[in-house]
Structure formats: C-alpha cells, structure tokens
mmCIF file of C-alpha atoms in Angstrom:
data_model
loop_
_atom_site.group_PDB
_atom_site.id
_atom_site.type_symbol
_atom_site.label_atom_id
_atom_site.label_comp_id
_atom_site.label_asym_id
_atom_site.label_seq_id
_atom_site.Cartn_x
_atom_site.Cartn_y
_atom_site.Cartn_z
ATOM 1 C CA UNK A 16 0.000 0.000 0.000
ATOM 2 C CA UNK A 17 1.349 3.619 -0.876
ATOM 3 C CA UNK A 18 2.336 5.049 2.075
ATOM 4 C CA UNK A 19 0.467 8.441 1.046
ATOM 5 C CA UNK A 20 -3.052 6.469 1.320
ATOM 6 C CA UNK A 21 -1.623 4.344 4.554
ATOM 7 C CA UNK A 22 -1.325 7.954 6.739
ATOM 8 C CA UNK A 23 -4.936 9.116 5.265
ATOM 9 C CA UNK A 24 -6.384 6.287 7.060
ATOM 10 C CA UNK A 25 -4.952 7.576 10.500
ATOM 11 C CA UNK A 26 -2.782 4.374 11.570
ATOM 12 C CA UNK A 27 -3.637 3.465 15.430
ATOM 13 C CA UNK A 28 -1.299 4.093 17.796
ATOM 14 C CA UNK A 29 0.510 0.671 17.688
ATOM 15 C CA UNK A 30 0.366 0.856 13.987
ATOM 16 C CA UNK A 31 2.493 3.729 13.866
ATOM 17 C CA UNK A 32 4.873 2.395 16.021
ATOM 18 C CA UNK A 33 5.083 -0.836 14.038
ATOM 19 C CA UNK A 34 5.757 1.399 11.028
ATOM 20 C CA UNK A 35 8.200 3.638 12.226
ATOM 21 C CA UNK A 36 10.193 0.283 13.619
ATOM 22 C CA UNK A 37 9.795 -1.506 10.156
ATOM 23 C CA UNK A 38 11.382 1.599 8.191
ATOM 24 C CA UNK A 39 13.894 1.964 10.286
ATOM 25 C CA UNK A 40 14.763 -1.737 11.092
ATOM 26 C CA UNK A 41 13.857 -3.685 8.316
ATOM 27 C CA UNK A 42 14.283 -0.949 5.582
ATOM 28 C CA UNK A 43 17.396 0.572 6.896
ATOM 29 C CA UNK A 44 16.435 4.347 6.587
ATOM 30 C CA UNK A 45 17.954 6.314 8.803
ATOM 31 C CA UNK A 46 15.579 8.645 11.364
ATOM 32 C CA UNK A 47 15.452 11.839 9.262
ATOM 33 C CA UNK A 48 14.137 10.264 6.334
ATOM 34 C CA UNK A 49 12.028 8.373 8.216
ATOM 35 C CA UNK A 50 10.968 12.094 9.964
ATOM 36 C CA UNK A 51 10.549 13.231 6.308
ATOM 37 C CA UNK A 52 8.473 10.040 4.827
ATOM 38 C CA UNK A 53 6.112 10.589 7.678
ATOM 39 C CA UNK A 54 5.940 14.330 8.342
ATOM 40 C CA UNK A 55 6.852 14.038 11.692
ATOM 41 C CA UNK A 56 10.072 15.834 13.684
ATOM 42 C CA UNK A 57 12.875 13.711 14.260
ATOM 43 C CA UNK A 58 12.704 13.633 18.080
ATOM 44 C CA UNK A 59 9.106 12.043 17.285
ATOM 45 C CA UNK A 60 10.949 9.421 15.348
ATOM 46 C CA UNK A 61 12.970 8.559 18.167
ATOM 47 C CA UNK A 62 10.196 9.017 20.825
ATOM 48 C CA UNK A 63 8.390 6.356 18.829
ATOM 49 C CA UNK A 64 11.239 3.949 18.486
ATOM 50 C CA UNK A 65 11.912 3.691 22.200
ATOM 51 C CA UNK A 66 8.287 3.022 22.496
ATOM 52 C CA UNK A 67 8.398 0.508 20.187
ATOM 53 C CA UNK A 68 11.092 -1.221 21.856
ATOM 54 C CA UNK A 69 9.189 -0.707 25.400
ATOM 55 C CA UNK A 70 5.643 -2.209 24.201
ATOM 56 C CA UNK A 71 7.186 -5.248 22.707
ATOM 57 C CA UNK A 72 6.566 -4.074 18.683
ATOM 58 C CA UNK A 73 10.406 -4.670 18.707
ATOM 59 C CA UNK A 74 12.365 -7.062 20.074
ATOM 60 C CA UNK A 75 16.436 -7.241 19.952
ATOM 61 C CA UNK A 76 18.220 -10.110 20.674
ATOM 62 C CA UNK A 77 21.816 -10.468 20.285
ATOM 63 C CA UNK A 78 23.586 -13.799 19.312
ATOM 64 C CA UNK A 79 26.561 -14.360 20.560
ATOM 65 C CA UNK A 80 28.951 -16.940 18.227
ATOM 66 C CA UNK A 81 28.184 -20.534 19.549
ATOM 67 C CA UNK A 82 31.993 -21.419 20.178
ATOM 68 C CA UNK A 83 32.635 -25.519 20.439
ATOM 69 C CA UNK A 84 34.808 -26.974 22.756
ATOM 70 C CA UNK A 85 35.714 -29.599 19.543
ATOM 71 C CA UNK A 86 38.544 -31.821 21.773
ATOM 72 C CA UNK A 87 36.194 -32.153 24.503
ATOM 73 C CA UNK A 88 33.442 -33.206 21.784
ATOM 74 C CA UNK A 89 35.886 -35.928 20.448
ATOM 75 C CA UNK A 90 36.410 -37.455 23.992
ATOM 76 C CA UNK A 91 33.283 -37.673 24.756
ATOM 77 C CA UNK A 92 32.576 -39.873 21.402
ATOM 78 C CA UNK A 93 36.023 -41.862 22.008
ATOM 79 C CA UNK A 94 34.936 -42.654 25.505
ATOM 80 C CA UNK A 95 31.245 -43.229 24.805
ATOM 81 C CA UNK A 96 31.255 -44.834 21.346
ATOM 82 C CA UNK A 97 28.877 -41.923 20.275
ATOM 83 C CA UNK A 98 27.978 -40.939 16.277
ATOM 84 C CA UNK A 99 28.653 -37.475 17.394
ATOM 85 C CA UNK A 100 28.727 -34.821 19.882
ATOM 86 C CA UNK A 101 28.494 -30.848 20.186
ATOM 87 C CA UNK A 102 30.028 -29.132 22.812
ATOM 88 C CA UNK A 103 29.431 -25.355 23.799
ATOM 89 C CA UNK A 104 32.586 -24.121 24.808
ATOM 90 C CA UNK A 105 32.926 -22.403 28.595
ATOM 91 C CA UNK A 106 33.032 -18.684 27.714
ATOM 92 C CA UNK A 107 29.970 -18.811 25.574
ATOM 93 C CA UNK A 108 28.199 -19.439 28.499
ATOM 94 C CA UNK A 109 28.861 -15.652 29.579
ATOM 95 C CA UNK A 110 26.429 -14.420 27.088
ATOM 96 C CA UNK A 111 23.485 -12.684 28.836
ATOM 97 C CA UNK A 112 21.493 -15.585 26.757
ATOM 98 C CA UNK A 113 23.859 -18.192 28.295
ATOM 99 C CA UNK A 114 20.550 -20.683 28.731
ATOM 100 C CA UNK A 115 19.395 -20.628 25.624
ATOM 101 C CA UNK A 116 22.514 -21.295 23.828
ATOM 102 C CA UNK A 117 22.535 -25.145 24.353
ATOM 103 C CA UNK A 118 18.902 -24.682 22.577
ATOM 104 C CA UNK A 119 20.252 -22.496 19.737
ATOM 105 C CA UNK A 120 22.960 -25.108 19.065
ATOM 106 C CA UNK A 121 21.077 -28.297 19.397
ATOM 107 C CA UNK A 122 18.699 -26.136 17.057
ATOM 108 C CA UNK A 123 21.068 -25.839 14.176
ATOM 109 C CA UNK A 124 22.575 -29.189 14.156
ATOM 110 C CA UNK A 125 18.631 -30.333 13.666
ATOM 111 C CA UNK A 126 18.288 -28.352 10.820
ATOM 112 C CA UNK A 127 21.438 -29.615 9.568
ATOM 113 C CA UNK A 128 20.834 -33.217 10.460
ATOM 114 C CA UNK A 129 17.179 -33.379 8.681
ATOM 115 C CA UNK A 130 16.997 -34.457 4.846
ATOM 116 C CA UNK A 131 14.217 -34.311 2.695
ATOM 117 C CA UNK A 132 11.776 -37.083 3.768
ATOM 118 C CA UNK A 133 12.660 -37.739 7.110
ATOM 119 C CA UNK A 134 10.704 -38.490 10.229
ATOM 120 C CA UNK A 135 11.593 -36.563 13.564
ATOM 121 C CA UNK A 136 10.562 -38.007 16.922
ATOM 122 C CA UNK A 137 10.220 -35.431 19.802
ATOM 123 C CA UNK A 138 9.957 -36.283 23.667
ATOM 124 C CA UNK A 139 8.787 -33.892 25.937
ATOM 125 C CA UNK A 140 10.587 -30.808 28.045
ATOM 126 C CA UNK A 141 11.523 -27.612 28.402
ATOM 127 C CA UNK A 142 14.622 -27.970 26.920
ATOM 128 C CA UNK A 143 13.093 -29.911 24.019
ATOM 129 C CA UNK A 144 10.551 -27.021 23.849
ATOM 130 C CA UNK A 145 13.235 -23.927 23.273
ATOM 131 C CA UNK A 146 15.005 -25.935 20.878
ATOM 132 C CA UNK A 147 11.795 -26.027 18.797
ATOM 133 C CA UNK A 148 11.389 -22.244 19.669
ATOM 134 C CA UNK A 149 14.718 -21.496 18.463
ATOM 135 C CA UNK A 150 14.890 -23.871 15.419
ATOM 136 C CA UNK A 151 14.586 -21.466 12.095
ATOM 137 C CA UNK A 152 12.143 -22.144 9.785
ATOM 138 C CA UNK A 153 13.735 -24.807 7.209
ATOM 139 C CA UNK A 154 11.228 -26.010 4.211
ATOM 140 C CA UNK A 155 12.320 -29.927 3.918
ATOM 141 C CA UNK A 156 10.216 -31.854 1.496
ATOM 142 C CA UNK A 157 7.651 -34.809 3.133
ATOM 143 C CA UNK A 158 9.161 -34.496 6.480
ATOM 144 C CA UNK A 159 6.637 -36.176 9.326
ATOM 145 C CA UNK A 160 7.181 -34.812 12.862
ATOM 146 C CA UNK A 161 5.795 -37.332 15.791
ATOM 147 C CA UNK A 162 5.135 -37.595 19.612
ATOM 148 C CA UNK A 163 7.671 -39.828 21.445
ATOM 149 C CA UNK A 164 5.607 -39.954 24.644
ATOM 150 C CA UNK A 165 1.766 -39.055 25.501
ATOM 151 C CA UNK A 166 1.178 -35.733 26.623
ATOM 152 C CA UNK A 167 0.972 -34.157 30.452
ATOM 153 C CA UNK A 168 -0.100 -30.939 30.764
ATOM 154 C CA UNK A 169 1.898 -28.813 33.181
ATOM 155 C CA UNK A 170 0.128 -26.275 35.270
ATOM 156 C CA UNK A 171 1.715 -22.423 34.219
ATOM 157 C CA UNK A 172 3.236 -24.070 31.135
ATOM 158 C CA UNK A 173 2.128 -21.843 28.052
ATOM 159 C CA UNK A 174 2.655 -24.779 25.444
ATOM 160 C CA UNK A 175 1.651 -29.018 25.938
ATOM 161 C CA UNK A 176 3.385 -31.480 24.339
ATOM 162 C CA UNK A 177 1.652 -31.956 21.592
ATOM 163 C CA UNK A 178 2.033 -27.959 20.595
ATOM 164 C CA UNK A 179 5.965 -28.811 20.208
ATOM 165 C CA UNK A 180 5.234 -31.747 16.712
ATOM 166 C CA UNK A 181 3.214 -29.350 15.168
ATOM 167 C CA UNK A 182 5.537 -25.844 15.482
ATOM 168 C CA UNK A 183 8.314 -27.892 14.198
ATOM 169 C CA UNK A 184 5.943 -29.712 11.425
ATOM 170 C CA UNK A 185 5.037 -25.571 10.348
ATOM 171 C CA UNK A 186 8.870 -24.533 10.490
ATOM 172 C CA UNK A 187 9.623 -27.248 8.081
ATOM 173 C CA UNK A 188 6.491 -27.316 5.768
ATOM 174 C CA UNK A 189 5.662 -31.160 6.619
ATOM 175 C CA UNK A 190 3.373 -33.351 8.617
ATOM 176 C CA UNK A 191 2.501 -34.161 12.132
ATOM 177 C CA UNK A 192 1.262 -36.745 14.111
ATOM 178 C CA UNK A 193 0.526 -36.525 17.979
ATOM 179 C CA UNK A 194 0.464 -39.144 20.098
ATOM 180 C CA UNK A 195 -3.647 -38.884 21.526
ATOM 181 C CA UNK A 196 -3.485 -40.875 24.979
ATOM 182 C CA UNK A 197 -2.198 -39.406 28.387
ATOM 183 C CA UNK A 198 1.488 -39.765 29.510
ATOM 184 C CA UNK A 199 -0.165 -41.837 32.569
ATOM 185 C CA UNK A 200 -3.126 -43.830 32.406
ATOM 186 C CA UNK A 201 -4.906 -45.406 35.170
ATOM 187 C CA UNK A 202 -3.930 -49.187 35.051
ATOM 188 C CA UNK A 203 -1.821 -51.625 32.907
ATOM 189 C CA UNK A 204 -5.342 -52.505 31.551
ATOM 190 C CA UNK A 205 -6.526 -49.099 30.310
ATOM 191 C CA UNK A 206 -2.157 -48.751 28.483
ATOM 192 C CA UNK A 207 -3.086 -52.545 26.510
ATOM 193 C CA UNK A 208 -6.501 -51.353 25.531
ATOM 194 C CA UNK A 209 -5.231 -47.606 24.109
ATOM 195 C CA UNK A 210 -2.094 -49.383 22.637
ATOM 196 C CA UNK A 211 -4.720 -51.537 20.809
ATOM 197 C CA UNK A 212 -6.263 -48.181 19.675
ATOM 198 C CA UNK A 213 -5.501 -47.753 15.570
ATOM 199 C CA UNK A 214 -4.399 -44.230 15.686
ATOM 200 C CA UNK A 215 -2.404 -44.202 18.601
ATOM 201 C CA UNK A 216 -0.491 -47.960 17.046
ATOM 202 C CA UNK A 217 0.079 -46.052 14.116
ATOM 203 C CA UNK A 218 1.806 -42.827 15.862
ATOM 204 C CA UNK A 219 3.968 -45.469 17.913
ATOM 205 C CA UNK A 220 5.196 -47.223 14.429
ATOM 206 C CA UNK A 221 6.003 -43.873 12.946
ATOM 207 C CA UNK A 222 7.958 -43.347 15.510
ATOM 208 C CA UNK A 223 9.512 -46.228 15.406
ATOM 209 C CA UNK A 224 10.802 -46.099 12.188
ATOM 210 C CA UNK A 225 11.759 -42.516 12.778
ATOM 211 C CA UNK A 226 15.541 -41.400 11.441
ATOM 212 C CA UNK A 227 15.933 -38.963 14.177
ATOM 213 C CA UNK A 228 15.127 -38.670 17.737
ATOM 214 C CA UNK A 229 15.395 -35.705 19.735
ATOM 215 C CA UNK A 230 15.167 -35.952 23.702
ATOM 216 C CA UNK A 231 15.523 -34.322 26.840
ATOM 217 C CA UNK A 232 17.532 -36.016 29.646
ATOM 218 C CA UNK A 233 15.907 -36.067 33.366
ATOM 219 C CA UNK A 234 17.717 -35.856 36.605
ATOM 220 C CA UNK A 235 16.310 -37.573 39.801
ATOM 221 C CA UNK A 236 18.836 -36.589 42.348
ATOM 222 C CA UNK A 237 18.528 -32.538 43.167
ATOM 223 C CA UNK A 238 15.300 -30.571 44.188
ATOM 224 C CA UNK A 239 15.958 -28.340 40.756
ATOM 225 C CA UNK A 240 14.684 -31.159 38.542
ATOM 226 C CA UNK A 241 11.652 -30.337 36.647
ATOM 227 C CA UNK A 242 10.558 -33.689 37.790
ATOM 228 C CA UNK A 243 10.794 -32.681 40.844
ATOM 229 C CA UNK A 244 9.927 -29.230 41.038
ATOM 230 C CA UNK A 245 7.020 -29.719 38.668
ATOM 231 C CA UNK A 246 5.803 -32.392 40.607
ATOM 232 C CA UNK A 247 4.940 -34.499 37.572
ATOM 233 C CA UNK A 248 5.072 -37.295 39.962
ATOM 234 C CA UNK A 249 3.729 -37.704 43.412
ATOM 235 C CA UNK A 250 6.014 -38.039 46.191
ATOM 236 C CA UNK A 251 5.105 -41.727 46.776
ATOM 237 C CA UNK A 252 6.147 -42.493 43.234
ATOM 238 C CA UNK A 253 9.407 -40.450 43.528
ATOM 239 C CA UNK A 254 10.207 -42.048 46.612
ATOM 240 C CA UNK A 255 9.710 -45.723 45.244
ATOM 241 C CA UNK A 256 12.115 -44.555 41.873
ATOM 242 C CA UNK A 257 14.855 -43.568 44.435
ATOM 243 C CA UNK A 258 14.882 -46.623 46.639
ATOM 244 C CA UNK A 259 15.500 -48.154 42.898
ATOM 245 C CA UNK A 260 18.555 -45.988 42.747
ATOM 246 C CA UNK A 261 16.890 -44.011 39.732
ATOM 247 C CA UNK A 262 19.304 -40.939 38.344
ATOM 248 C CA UNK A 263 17.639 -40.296 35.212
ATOM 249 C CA UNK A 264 14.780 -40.742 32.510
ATOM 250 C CA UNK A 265 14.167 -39.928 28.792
ATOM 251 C CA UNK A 266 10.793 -40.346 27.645
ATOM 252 C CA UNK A 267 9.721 -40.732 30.879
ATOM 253 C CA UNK A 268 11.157 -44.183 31.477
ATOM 254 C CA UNK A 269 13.666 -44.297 34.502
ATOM 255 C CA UNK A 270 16.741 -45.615 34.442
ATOM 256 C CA UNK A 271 19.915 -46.510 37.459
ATOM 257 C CA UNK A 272 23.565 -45.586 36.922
ATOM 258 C CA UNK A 273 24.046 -48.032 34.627
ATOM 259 C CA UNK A 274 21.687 -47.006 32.197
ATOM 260 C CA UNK A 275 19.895 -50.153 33.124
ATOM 261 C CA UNK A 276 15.587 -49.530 32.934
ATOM 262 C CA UNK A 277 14.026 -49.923 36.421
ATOM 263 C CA UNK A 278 10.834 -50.874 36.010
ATOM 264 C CA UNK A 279 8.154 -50.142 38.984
ATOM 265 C CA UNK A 280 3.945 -49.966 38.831
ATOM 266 C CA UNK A 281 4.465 -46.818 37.423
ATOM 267 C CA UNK A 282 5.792 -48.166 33.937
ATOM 268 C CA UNK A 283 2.947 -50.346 33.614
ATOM 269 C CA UNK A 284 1.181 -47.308 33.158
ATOM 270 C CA UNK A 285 3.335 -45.030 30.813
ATOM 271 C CA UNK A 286 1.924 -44.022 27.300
ATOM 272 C CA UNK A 287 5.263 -43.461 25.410
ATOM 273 C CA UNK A 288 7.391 -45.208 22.857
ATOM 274 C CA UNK A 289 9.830 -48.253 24.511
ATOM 275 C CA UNK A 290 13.566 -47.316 25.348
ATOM 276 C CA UNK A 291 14.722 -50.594 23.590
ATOM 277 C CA UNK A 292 12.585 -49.037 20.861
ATOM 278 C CA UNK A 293 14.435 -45.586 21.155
ATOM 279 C CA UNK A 294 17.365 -46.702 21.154
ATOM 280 C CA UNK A 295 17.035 -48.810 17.613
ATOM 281 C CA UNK A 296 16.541 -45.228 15.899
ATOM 282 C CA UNK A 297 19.334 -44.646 14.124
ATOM 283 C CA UNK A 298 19.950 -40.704 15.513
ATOM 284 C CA UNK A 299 18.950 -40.096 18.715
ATOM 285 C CA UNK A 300 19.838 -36.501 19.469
ATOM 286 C CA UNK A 301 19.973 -35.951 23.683
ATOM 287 C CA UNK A 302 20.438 -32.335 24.976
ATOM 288 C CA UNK A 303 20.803 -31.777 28.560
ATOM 289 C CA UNK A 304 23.171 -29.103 30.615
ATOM 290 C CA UNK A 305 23.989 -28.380 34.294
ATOM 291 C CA UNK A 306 25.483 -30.119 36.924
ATOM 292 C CA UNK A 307 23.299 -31.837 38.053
ATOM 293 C CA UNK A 308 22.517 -33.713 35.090
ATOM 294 C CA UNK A 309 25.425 -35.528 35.149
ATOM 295 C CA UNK A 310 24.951 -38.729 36.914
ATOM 296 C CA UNK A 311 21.641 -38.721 34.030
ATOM 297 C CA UNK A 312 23.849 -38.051 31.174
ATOM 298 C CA UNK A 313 26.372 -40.515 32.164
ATOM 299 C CA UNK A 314 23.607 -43.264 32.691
ATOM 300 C CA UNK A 315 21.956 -42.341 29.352
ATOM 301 C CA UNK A 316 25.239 -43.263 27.619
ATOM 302 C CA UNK A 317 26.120 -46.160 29.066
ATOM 303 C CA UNK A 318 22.377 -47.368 28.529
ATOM 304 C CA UNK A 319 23.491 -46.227 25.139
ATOM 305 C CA UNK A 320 19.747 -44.503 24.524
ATOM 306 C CA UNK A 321 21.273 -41.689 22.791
ATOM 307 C CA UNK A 322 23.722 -41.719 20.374
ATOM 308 C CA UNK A 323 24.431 -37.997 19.854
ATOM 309 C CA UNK A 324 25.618 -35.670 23.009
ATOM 310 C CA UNK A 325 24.620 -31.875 23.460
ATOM 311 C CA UNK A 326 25.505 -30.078 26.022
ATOM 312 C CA UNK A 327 28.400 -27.732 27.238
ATOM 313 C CA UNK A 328 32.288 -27.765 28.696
ATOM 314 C CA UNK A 329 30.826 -27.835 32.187
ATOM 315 C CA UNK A 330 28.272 -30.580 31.828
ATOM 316 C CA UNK A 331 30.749 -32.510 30.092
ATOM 317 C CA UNK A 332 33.815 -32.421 32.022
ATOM 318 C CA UNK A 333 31.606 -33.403 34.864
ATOM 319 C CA UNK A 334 30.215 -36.522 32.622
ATOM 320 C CA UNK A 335 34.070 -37.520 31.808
ATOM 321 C CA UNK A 336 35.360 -37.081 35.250
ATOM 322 C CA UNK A 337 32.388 -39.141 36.401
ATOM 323 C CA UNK A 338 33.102 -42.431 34.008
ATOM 324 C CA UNK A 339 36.575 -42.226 35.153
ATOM 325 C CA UNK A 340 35.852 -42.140 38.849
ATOM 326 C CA UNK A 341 32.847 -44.656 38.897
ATOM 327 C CA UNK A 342 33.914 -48.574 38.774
#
C-alpha cells in the first residue's frame, strides 16, 4: 500500500509504532528520512522507536557466536562410542542468553541433520521445547514430525506437548502426528486397551521407524529437577524410583547408573514409545546441561539410549570425570 493512502487512514497508535520500527529496522532508513516520509520531527521518530522497543513491537536479541569446545566433543565420542557430539565451549556461556545457547545449538545441528523425507521423533521438556522455539524455519520436502511420549499438561506451562510436533511440522512445511493418549493412564489394563487403539499404534510405528530422535535427559537426584519441582510425579512415586537408585529418565522411562531400565507400577502405566525401541533409531539426538545432570547423562550413555551428546564444557567435564571415577 502507498504510504500516502496508509497515513490518510490515521494508523492506530501501535500501527504507527510498528511502522516507524519496520522503516527503520527492516528498511534501513535512517531517522530523518524516516521524519521526512512521515511528516513528523525527528525527536518524534525517536520518541516512537523507544516506544516501540518498550511495548514489545520490537524485540532485539543479540547472538553471541556458539563457540565448540571440539577436543572435549571428540572425547566424549572416544569414551562413549557416540555418532557425534556438540560441545558449547565455557566462555559462551557468559552471554546474557547463556541458557538458551545449548537450545540455539542443538537447534542448528537439527536443521542440519534433517533431509528431505525424514521423520523426527520429539519427547517432551523444556529444553526440548526452546530448541523447537529457536529452530529457524527450514522447508524440507515430506518431512513427518511425531510424539515420542503421551502428553501431560503442566500447570503455568504456556505450550503441551503436543504444541511442540506441530511448530516444528510448520517450520519445516511437513506433517505431524501426535500421540492422543495421556502420559499416565490409570492401570496396565486401560495402556493394553489404548495401545490396541488404531491411531495411537500407528503414531507409535512412525515413531519407530523414525531417522531422528530428539530428547531431553531427566535428573532424579537434586530438588531443581523439573521432575521434581514440577511435581509431575507424586512423592510416593518419587520415593519408590529412588529406593530403585533411579538418576535419570528420557521419555519418561527411569533408568539406574548403569543405564539399566528400572521398572516399577508406574511403567505399567506409561503411554510413550519403549527405550529398547528408542534406542534402535538410528539418531537419537539428547540435549541436557547443568550439573546436576550428570549422573543422568552418564547413565543415558552407558544405557546407550542416545547416540548424539549436546551439552556444554561444564556438563561434560563433569560426565568424563564421572566415568573415570565410577567402577
């Protein structure tokens, strides 16, 4: 629209703002011609740029280069026997968006790692969920995105589970496919009747055969879990995965130090594709940082469900010094 007939209709408030922001952001003009274009003074221009900024119109975000610790990556695929592994180095962990680097770089190795045709497989998780946030747009040809594990809503969370197959199904122009049952059912009963169901035996197969996997890693051990501070499971249940020397979980399935599964009631009850199952997929992509998701890590990758690492220097010199230490 000519910009003449755009003023004659006497923008809103927020419309003006959005314009100013676009000329000057997107269309690089500089704020006098932008004062000029619009018949306005120049301190207007400004005025209206700051409270562009202030009311969310605009939003800046710096990123800051995603520097890999590359030795440390090696050593953990010597030690570990893994396809590969991406390590943020230390300093980058400085950056004012220090927590949602690990997301930006499991991010871009997705959209590197995906080919034309593929099927994704997504667990569940906040750090699952800002790697999906963060992942650019990336058209790939008769890609199929699927549920891993059934859903659970989470009270104050903006997005559920299945949210996460269909933004990444938009950002690459392809299909998705949600797995319809709850992440906990009732009884071992109610799990064999649902698993009968067509549509939810279908979503499992497609995951199945799925050439990528990405997952979250759980920690047990410290109050900070999301397990635990989410109170996704009651304390009774927490309690009984502890005296079973649980340190970790992907797709909701709980695992010891070894990596070995430790099955309780609880199990019998879980809506969510197999770890043996997982584990067959032939890229399964874990990203987990922090201390305290060590003991996890470690037990992930001896139980060999993941075959590609991400996380940072930290997390991983923890990991290492771990193996070494543990008999």
């Amino acid at each position: 629209m000519h910009h003449s007939l755009f003023l004659a209709m006497e923008p809103t408030h927020h419309e003006l703002l959005a314009q100013v922001a676009y000329l000057y952001f997107e269309k690089g003009l500089d704020q006098s011609a932008i004062a000029r274009k619009l018949r306005v003074s120049r301190s207007s221009v400004s005025r209206l740029l700051t409270q562009a900024r202030n009311e969310g119109i605009v939003e800046i975000r710096i990123h800051f280069p995603l520097m890999l610790a590359r030795e440390r990556a090696d050593e953990l695929c010597e030690r570990f026997g893994l396809r590969d592994a991406r390590v943020l180095r230390a300093s980058a962990r400085q950056a004012p968006d220090a927590k949602m680097n690990i997301a930006r770089l499991a991010a871009r190795y997705l959209q590197e790692s995906i080919a034309p045709g593929n099927t994704i497989a997504l667990s569940r998780g906040s750090t699952v969920q800002a790697t999906i946030e963060q992942f650019t747009p990336t058209p790939r040809r008769e890609t199929r995105v699927v549920q891993l594990v059934g859903m659970l809503r989470v009270n104050g969370a903006e997005d559920d589970d299945a949210n996460l197959t269909r933004q990444l199904a938009q950002k690459l122009g392809g299909d998705y496919f949600n797995l319809t049952a709850p992440l906990y059912v009732e009884n071992l009963e109610t799990r064999r009747a649902l698993l009968h169901e067509s549509s939810i035996r279908n979503v499992l197969n497609l995951a199945r055969h799925a050439q990528l996997a990405l997952v979250g890693i759980g920690a047990l051990d410290r109050q900070n879990s999301a397990i635990v501070r989410q109170k996704l499971l009651p304390a009774a249940q927490l309690q009984i995965l502890k005296r079973g020397h649980v340190v970790g979980e992907i797709c909701s399935q709980y695992f010891d130090a070894r990596g070995e599964i430790v099955s309780t009631e609880l199990s019998e009850r879980t809506m969510a594709l197999g770890l043996d199952a997982l584990r067959a997929i032939p890229r399964v992509i874990g990203v987990a940082v922090g201390r305290h998701k060590a003991k996890a890590i470690l037990a992930a990758l001896r139980g060999k469900y993941i075959n590609t690492l991400i996380t940072d220097e930290e997390t991983a010199a923890v990991v290492l010094d771990l193996a070494r230490n543990e008999k």
